[in-house]
Amino acid sequence: MIKIAILGMGTVGSGVVAIMNKRGENIKNKVGTELKVEKILVKDNSKKREIELPPEVLTYNVEDILDDPEIELIVELMGGEEPAYEYITKAISKGKSVVTANKLVIAKYGDEILKLARENEVQVSFEASVAGGIPIIRPLKESLVANRIEEIYGILNGTTNYILTKMTQERIEFDKALEEAQRLGYAERDPSSDTKGFDAAYKIAILSSIAFETSVDADSIYIEGIEGVTLEDIKLADELGYVIKLLAIGKKYDDGLNIRVHPAFISKNHPLAMVNGAYNAIYLYGDAVGDVMLYGKGAGQMPTGSAVVADIIQVAKDINYNRLDTHSLGAPRNQQIKEINQIDNSFYLRIQVLDKPGVMSQVTKVLGDNHVSLSAVSQKHMLTPIVPLVLITHPVKEENMRKSLYELENLESVVKINNLIRVEKKHNG
Amino acid sequence: MIKIAILGMGTVGSGVVAIMNKRGENIKNKVGTELKVEKILVKDNSKKREIELPPEVLTYNVEDILDDPEIELIVELMGGEEPAYEYITKAISKGKSVVTANKLVIAKYGDEILKLARENEVQVSFEASVAGGIPIIRPLKESLVANRIEEIYGILNGTTNYILTKMTQERIEFDKALEEAQRLGYAERDPSSDTKGFDAAYKIAILSSIAFETSVDADSIYIEGIEGVTLEDIKLADELGYVIKLLAIGKKYDDGLNIRVHPAFISKNHPLAMVNGAYNAIYLYGDAVGDVMLYGKGAGQMPTGSAVVADIIQVAKDINYNRLDTHSLGAPRNQQIKEINQIDNSFYLRIQVLDKPGVMSQVTKVLGDNHVSLSAVSQKHMLTPIVPLVLITHPVKEENMRKSLYELENLESVVKINNLIRVEKKHNG
């Protein structure tokens, strides 16, 4: 029998226990022995819970778990930085393996935690920390291990994808879509961790670490949220054959990595374009396998529970058969992160200009002087003195684009820079 | 050092060697020791090969490999039933682990081969036997192991998907699309294994065995190919909001399994609808994870090579660390396969009828008498005595549908039954 402890009994914790109860016999067969939930760390013993738990397994005191040498596996589902980080590292130091769904702790301290696990010859698994139930961490480590992964494009945040999908399908503004997401429980009361892109950044940091076999500093990721995306941009994207998604991107160049989170135009024909609502997906390119996409529910009690229980089964099985894999944990920080300014991208640029002769030539001169060439231009003629101008550029270094923007802002005929959004293409154009 | 042998040096074999050469250092790190290709079984030593091989590793004689006790891992890439089956079983009996891409052998003899492997305490891996480079076998066994998998829908044959995509996008007939596929090398000179659905059937047999934890008899799978799909059907599907795909389907009911391969209508909004050309995808539903889709290249030298090398690395690593997993191989044949006649489906039915009063009521009476109710009817009025009638039914037991067809054929006003194609819906409608 293998004894495990669960830290935290919120939504995901309840899902994990529900799955373990429902699939008990099957799990026993898989692991090769019985799994026993010996202790559960809770904040408040008296709270009414979704799931009935034997009172003797509940504890407020983490030492009951950390100091119990018979508990071989800790399942950390508290979320947040502290005390999760403290408990995880203490558990590892005491020779316990860890399964966690904690993206924040893994993105920030994965490096150190995996090193500690290697030293203590225990396993740390964190499939549920990225993209909920979608198999991605293990496939990257195992199924796709023969590849040099060159590009990852993730729709990794369900809240923002729900909001952008709503805006696109129902032609409503950001604020209204956010309200709807909050009403349905897809967005938190303070949605900024999602809408500002931080959640997606933690996740792409984890994926990039594994795919590119390095340690990625989450603080070095370039992040833009979706608050600046307006209905007008979404409509124009549609007219031009695109949809707007919040993409978490990791790319490997010969001279470094580029990791970033921002809204992006992607072609309606791209498989990621049909990833709608609260669904997530990871689209990647490996040098042997080519394009691969993994799609599913990126959050929620049962999808996340599915990933957590899969990790529990795998680690427990490895404990049971005495075959814990501690050889492949972690990688050194051996690859440079490139500045966003040095990255080439196509851009969508929406500005407002005075409707008078010569304006277009002034604008295109500024762009041309900065080596920005255009693949599409759309100027609507209206009966107003100020008209919108929409441009799509060919790929150009970001610093050139920014310099152009600065110069455009200083043109008298340019009334306003409305928005600048990157346009992402598939690996092969 | 771990010594391996490769049986067969065709397209996939060359890809495997190319990847192993390119990623040698990385593979060594992953495995924890060097992998040495000790022998390669070839048919003709003098043939010009894509890849240069040291002459001393080549052999015509399989005994050189089977009788070499230092070779611990055999990579079978010959394809076909014999002698692949013989060599695989002999290798296992001699205590060698096996990696194979052979869908035919695994679908037909997987059961027996896995039992033999368990007895000999070796590993057998076959990720590349289904859907080329797409991670699916390992994710089913590991990442999704906490789920009761209830439904699998696969686009598992690139040739037929290429043909149907061509027909859909370019509005050409089957024969012309097939010719094009042959010209480009996507279809064989004798394409029947693909176009008649056999290839997809082997693959869904393997996936169903793993997902439903049973042994599936490949001969019990209901199979229809795509030869009967006409451009007219594709156009009508389009008008009705569908695309036609060759689906390989596995479903688990409380009283048995249903496994089948046939062309199907799927909604244009279904994620599988955007799987075009030679791409493959597996869409599945698990009770915890919900909907998941895995998408990528289902064939080809490098994608298949990616899956084979991943298996090689995993098995070699397990050999190196003495942690071969032989506990989870195979499952008994413990679930009944249900007759297609007992399965409920919606249907698209295209017939030709005489354009005279009362015909519609005769047709709907036959259907109604057999409990077939309609969700859509489209009758085009034309200036001809014979007009097409297109019907979409609500879900109905297949035997009722077939009985209706039989009775419709006997109506004087029904000139011809053109086609009957099943309509597949997502799990939640």
Coordinates of C-alpha atoms in Angstrom, one line a residue, chain B residues 95-416:
Chain B
G95 CA 14.4 -11.7 -24.0
K96 CA 14.7 -8.7 -26.2
S97 CA 12.4 -5.7 -26.0
V98 CA 10.7 -4.5 -29.2
V99 CA 9.7 -1.2 -30.7
T100 CA 7.5 -1.5 -33.8
A101 CA 5.5 0.7 -36.1
N102 CA 3.6 -2.3 -37.4
K103 CA -0.1 -1.6 -37.1
L104 CA -1.1 -4.9 -38.9
V105 CA 0.9 -7.1 -36.5
I106 CA -0.2 -5.2 -33.4
A107 CA -3.9 -5.1 -34.4
K108 CA -3.9 -8.8 -35.2
Y109 CA -1.6 -10.2 -32.6
G110 CA -1.1 -7.5 -30.1
D111 CA -2.8 -9.6 -27.5
E112 CA -0.5 -12.5 -27.8
I113 CA 2.6 -10.4 -28.3
L114 CA 2.0 -8.5 -25.1
K115 CA 1.3 -11.6 -23.2
L116 CA 4.6 -13.1 -24.5
A117 CA 6.4 -9.9 -23.5
R118 CA 5.0 -10.0 -20.0
E119 CA 6.2 -13.6 -19.6
N120 CA 9.6 -12.7 -20.9
E121 CA 9.8 -9.5 -18.8
V122 CA 10.5 -7.3 -21.8
Q123 CA 8.8 -4.2 -23.1
V124 CA 6.9 -3.8 -26.4
S125 CA 6.1 -0.3 -27.6
F126 CA 4.2 0.7 -30.7
E127 CA 3.4 4.5 -30.6
A128 CA 4.2 4.8 -34.4
S129 CA 1.7 2.1 -35.3
V130 CA -1.2 4.7 -35.0
A131 CA -1.3 8.2 -36.3
G132 CA 2.5 8.6 -37.1
G133 CA 4.0 11.3 -35.0
I134 CA 1.0 12.3 -33.0
P135 CA 1.4 11.3 -29.4
I136 CA -1.6 9.1 -28.7
I137 CA -0.7 5.6 -27.3
R138 CA 1.4 6.9 -24.5
P139 CA -1.0 9.7 -23.6
L140 CA -3.8 7.2 -23.5
K141 CA -1.9 4.9 -21.2
E142 CA -0.4 7.6 -19.0
S143 CA -1.8 11.1 -19.2
L144 CA -5.4 10.1 -19.6
V145 CA -5.2 7.0 -17.4
A146 CA -7.5 8.5 -14.7
N147 CA -10.4 8.6 -17.2
R148 CA -13.0 6.2 -18.4
I149 CA -12.6 6.8 -22.1
E150 CA -16.1 6.7 -23.6
E151 CA -15.6 7.8 -27.2
I152 CA -12.8 8.0 -29.8
Y153 CA -13.2 9.6 -33.2
G154 CA -10.1 9.3 -35.4
I155 CA -9.1 10.6 -38.7
L156 CA -6.4 8.0 -39.0
N157 CA -5.8 7.6 -42.7
G158 CA -4.0 10.4 -44.5
T159 CA -4.7 9.0 -48.0
T160 CA -8.5 9.1 -47.6
N161 CA -8.4 12.4 -45.8
Y162 CA -6.4 13.9 -48.6
I163 CA -8.9 12.6 -51.1
L164 CA -11.9 13.9 -49.2
T165 CA -10.2 17.2 -48.6
K166 CA -9.5 17.6 -52.3
M167 CA -13.0 16.6 -53.3
T168 CA -14.4 19.2 -50.8
Q169 CA -12.0 22.1 -51.6
E170 CA -11.7 21.7 -55.3
R171 CA -15.1 20.2 -56.1
I172 CA -13.7 17.2 -58.0
E173 CA -14.9 13.6 -58.1
F174 CA -13.3 10.7 -56.2
D175 CA -11.5 9.2 -59.1
K176 CA -9.7 12.5 -60.0
A177 CA -8.8 13.2 -56.4
L178 CA -7.4 9.6 -56.1
E179 CA -5.3 10.1 -59.2
E180 CA -3.9 13.3 -57.7
A181 CA -3.1 11.5 -54.5
Q182 CA -1.3 8.8 -56.4
R183 CA 0.6 11.3 -58.4
L184 CA 1.8 13.0 -55.2
G185 CA 2.7 9.7 -53.5
Y186 CA -0.1 10.0 -50.9
A187 CA -1.8 6.9 -52.3
E188 CA -0.4 3.6 -53.4
R189 CA -0.9 2.2 -56.9
D190 CA -3.4 -0.2 -55.3
P191 CA -5.0 2.2 -52.8
S192 CA -7.7 -0.3 -51.6
S193 CA -6.2 -0.8 -48.1
D194 CA -6.6 2.9 -47.5
T195 CA -9.8 3.7 -49.5
K196 CA -11.7 0.6 -48.3
G197 CA -10.9 1.6 -44.7
F198 CA -8.8 -1.4 -43.6
D199 CA -5.8 0.8 -42.6
A200 CA -8.0 2.9 -40.4
A201 CA -9.6 -0.2 -38.9
Y202 CA -6.3 -1.7 -37.7
K203 CA -5.5 1.6 -36.1
I204 CA -8.8 2.0 -34.3
A205 CA -8.5 -1.6 -33.1
I206 CA -5.2 -0.7 -31.4
L207 CA -6.5 2.6 -30.0
S208 CA -9.7 0.9 -28.7
S209 CA -7.8 -1.9 -27.1
I210 CA -5.8 0.6 -25.1
A211 CA -8.5 3.1 -24.4
F212 CA -11.1 0.5 -23.3
E213 CA -8.6 -1.8 -21.7
T214 CA -9.6 -4.9 -23.6
S215 CA -8.4 -6.8 -26.5
V216 CA -10.3 -6.0 -29.7
D217 CA -10.7 -8.4 -32.5
A218 CA -9.8 -6.4 -35.7
D219 CA -12.1 -8.7 -37.7
S220 CA -15.1 -7.7 -35.8
I221 CA -14.9 -4.0 -36.8
Y222 CA -17.6 -2.7 -39.2
I223 CA -15.8 -1.2 -42.2
E224 CA -17.0 1.0 -45.1
G225 CA -14.6 2.8 -47.4
I226 CA -14.9 6.1 -49.1
E227 CA -15.4 4.9 -52.7
G228 CA -19.1 5.5 -52.5
V229 CA -18.8 9.1 -51.5
T230 CA -19.6 11.3 -54.5
L231 CA -19.0 15.0 -55.1
E232 CA -22.8 15.4 -55.0
D233 CA -22.8 14.1 -51.3
I234 CA -20.0 16.5 -50.5
K235 CA -21.8 19.4 -51.9
L236 CA -25.0 18.6 -50.1
A237 CA -23.1 18.1 -46.9
D238 CA -21.6 21.5 -47.4
E239 CA -25.0 23.1 -47.9
L240 CA -26.3 21.4 -44.8
G241 CA -23.4 22.6 -42.7
Y242 CA -21.3 19.5 -42.6
V243 CA -18.1 18.0 -44.0
I244 CA -17.5 14.3 -44.9
K245 CA -14.6 12.6 -43.2
L246 CA -13.6 8.9 -43.0
L247 CA -14.0 8.4 -39.2
A248 CA -12.6 5.5 -37.2
I249 CA -14.9 5.3 -34.2
G250 CA -14.7 3.5 -30.9
K251 CA -17.4 3.9 -28.3
K252 CA -17.9 2.3 -25.0
Y253 CA -21.4 1.5 -23.9
D254 CA -22.5 -0.1 -20.6
D255 CA -23.2 -3.3 -22.5
G256 CA -20.3 -3.4 -24.9
L257 CA -18.2 -1.7 -27.4
N258 CA -18.9 -0.4 -30.8
I259 CA -16.0 0.0 -33.2
R260 CA -16.4 1.0 -36.8
V261 CA -14.8 2.8 -39.8
H262 CA -17.0 4.7 -42.3
P263 CA -17.5 8.0 -44.0
A264 CA -19.4 10.4 -41.8
F265 CA -21.0 13.8 -41.8
I266 CA -19.6 16.0 -39.1
S267 CA -20.5 19.6 -38.3
K268 CA -18.3 22.3 -39.8
N269 CA -17.9 23.5 -36.2
H270 CA -16.5 20.3 -34.9
P271 CA -12.7 20.5 -34.4
L272 CA -12.2 17.4 -36.6
A273 CA -13.7 19.3 -39.5
M274 CA -10.6 21.4 -39.9
V275 CA -8.3 18.4 -40.1
N276 CA -7.4 18.5 -43.7
G277 CA -5.1 17.0 -46.3
A278 CA -2.7 14.4 -45.0
Y279 CA -3.1 15.4 -41.3
N280 CA -4.6 13.0 -38.8
A281 CA -6.3 13.6 -35.5
I282 CA -7.8 11.8 -32.6
Y283 CA -10.8 13.3 -30.8
L284 CA -11.8 11.6 -27.6
Y285 CA -14.1 12.0 -24.7
G286 CA -13.0 10.9 -21.2
D287 CA -15.4 11.1 -18.1
A288 CA -13.0 13.5 -16.2
V289 CA -11.0 15.3 -18.9
G290 CA -14.0 15.9 -21.3
D291 CA -13.1 16.5 -24.9
V292 CA -9.5 16.2 -26.0
M293 CA -8.0 16.4 -29.5
L294 CA -4.6 15.4 -30.7
Y295 CA -3.6 16.6 -34.1
G296 CA -0.6 16.2 -36.4
K297 CA 1.0 14.3 -39.3
G298 CA -0.2 10.8 -39.4
A299 CA 2.4 9.4 -41.7
G300 CA 5.7 10.2 -43.4
Q301 CA 9.3 9.4 -42.8
M302 CA 10.1 12.0 -40.1
P303 CA 6.8 12.1 -38.2
T304 CA 6.8 8.3 -37.9
G305 CA 10.5 8.4 -37.2
S306 CA 9.8 10.8 -34.3
A307 CA 7.4 8.3 -32.7
V308 CA 9.7 5.4 -33.2
V309 CA 12.8 7.2 -31.8
A310 CA 10.7 8.3 -28.8
D311 CA 9.8 4.7 -28.1
I312 CA 13.4 3.6 -28.5
I313 CA 14.6 6.3 -26.1
Q314 CA 12.0 5.3 -23.5
V315 CA 12.6 1.6 -23.7
A316 CA 16.4 2.0 -23.8
K317 CA 16.2 4.3 -20.8
D318 CA 14.1 1.8 -18.9
I319 CA 16.6 -1.0 -19.8
N320 CA 19.5 1.3 -18.7
Y321 CA 18.0 2.1 -15.3
N322 CA 16.6 -1.5 -15.0
R323 CA 13.1 -0.2 -14.7
L324 CA 11.3 -1.9 -17.6
D325 CA 7.5 -1.6 -17.2
T326 CA 6.2 -5.1 -17.9
H327 CA 3.3 -4.8 -15.5
S328 CA 0.9 -3.0 -17.7
L329 CA 1.1 -5.0 -20.9
G330 CA -2.1 -6.2 -22.5
A331 CA -5.6 -6.8 -21.3
P332 CA -7.9 -9.8 -21.7
R333 CA -10.7 -9.8 -24.3
N334 CA -13.4 -9.0 -21.8
Q335 CA -15.8 -6.7 -23.6
Q336 CA -18.3 -7.6 -26.2
I337 CA -18.4 -5.9 -29.6
K338 CA -21.9 -4.8 -30.4
E339 CA -23.4 -5.4 -33.9
I340 CA -23.7 -2.2 -35.9
N341 CA -27.4 -3.0 -36.4
Q342 CA -27.9 -2.4 -32.7
I343 CA -26.2 1.1 -32.7
D344 CA -28.2 4.3 -32.8
N345 CA -27.0 6.9 -35.3
S346 CA -28.4 9.8 -37.3
F347 CA -28.3 9.3 -41.1
Y348 CA -28.0 11.4 -44.2
L349 CA -30.1 9.7 -46.9
R350 CA -30.0 10.8 -50.5
I351 CA -32.5 9.2 -52.9
Q352 CA -34.2 9.9 -56.2
V353 CA -37.9 10.0 -56.4
L354 CA -40.6 10.6 -59.1
D355 CA -41.8 14.2 -59.0
K356 CA -45.5 13.6 -58.4
P357 CA -48.0 14.2 -55.7
G358 CA -48.0 11.9 -52.7
V359 CA -44.4 10.7 -53.0
M360 CA -43.2 12.5 -50.0
S361 CA -45.9 11.1 -47.9
Q362 CA -45.1 7.6 -49.1
V363 CA -41.5 8.0 -48.2
T364 CA -42.2 9.5 -44.8
K365 CA -44.7 6.8 -44.0
V366 CA -42.1 4.1 -44.6
L367 CA -39.7 5.9 -42.4
G368 CA -42.3 6.6 -39.7
D369 CA -43.4 3.0 -39.7
N370 CA -39.8 2.1 -38.9
H371 CA -39.5 4.8 -36.2
V372 CA -37.2 6.9 -38.3
S373 CA -37.9 10.6 -37.6
L374 CA -36.5 13.4 -39.6
S375 CA -34.5 16.4 -38.5
A376 CA -34.1 17.9 -42.0
V377 CA -35.6 17.4 -45.4
S378 CA -34.5 19.0 -48.6
Q379 CA -36.2 18.5 -51.9
K380 CA -35.1 20.5 -54.9
H381 CA -37.7 21.3 -57.4
M382 CA -36.4 20.8 -60.9
L383 CA -37.9 20.6 -64.3
T384 CA -37.3 16.9 -64.6
P385 CA -39.6 13.9 -63.8
I386 CA -37.1 12.6 -61.3
V387 CA -35.9 14.7 -58.4
P388 CA -33.4 14.3 -55.6
L389 CA -34.6 14.0 -52.1
V390 CA -32.2 14.5 -49.2
L391 CA -33.1 13.6 -45.6
I392 CA -31.3 13.8 -42.3
T393 CA -32.7 11.6 -39.6
H394 CA -32.7 11.9 -35.8
P395 CA -30.8 9.1 -34.1
V396 CA -32.3 5.7 -34.8
K397 CA -31.2 2.1 -34.5
E398 CA -29.3 1.1 -37.6
E399 CA -31.5 -2.0 -38.3
N400 CA -34.6 0.3 -38.5
M401 CA -32.8 2.4 -41.0
R402 CA -31.8 -0.6 -43.1
K403 CA -35.3 -1.9 -43.0
S404 CA -36.6 1.5 -44.2
L405 CA -34.1 1.4 -47.0
Y406 CA -35.2 -2.0 -48.1
E407 CA -38.8 -0.8 -48.1
L408 CA -38.0 2.4 -49.9
E409 CA -36.3 0.5 -52.6
N410 CA -39.5 -1.4 -53.2
L411 CA -41.6 1.8 -53.6
E412 CA -42.5 2.5 -57.2
S413 CA -42.0 6.2 -56.7
V414 CA -38.4 5.7 -55.4
V415 CA -36.1 5.5 -58.4
K416 CA -32.8 5.1 -56.7

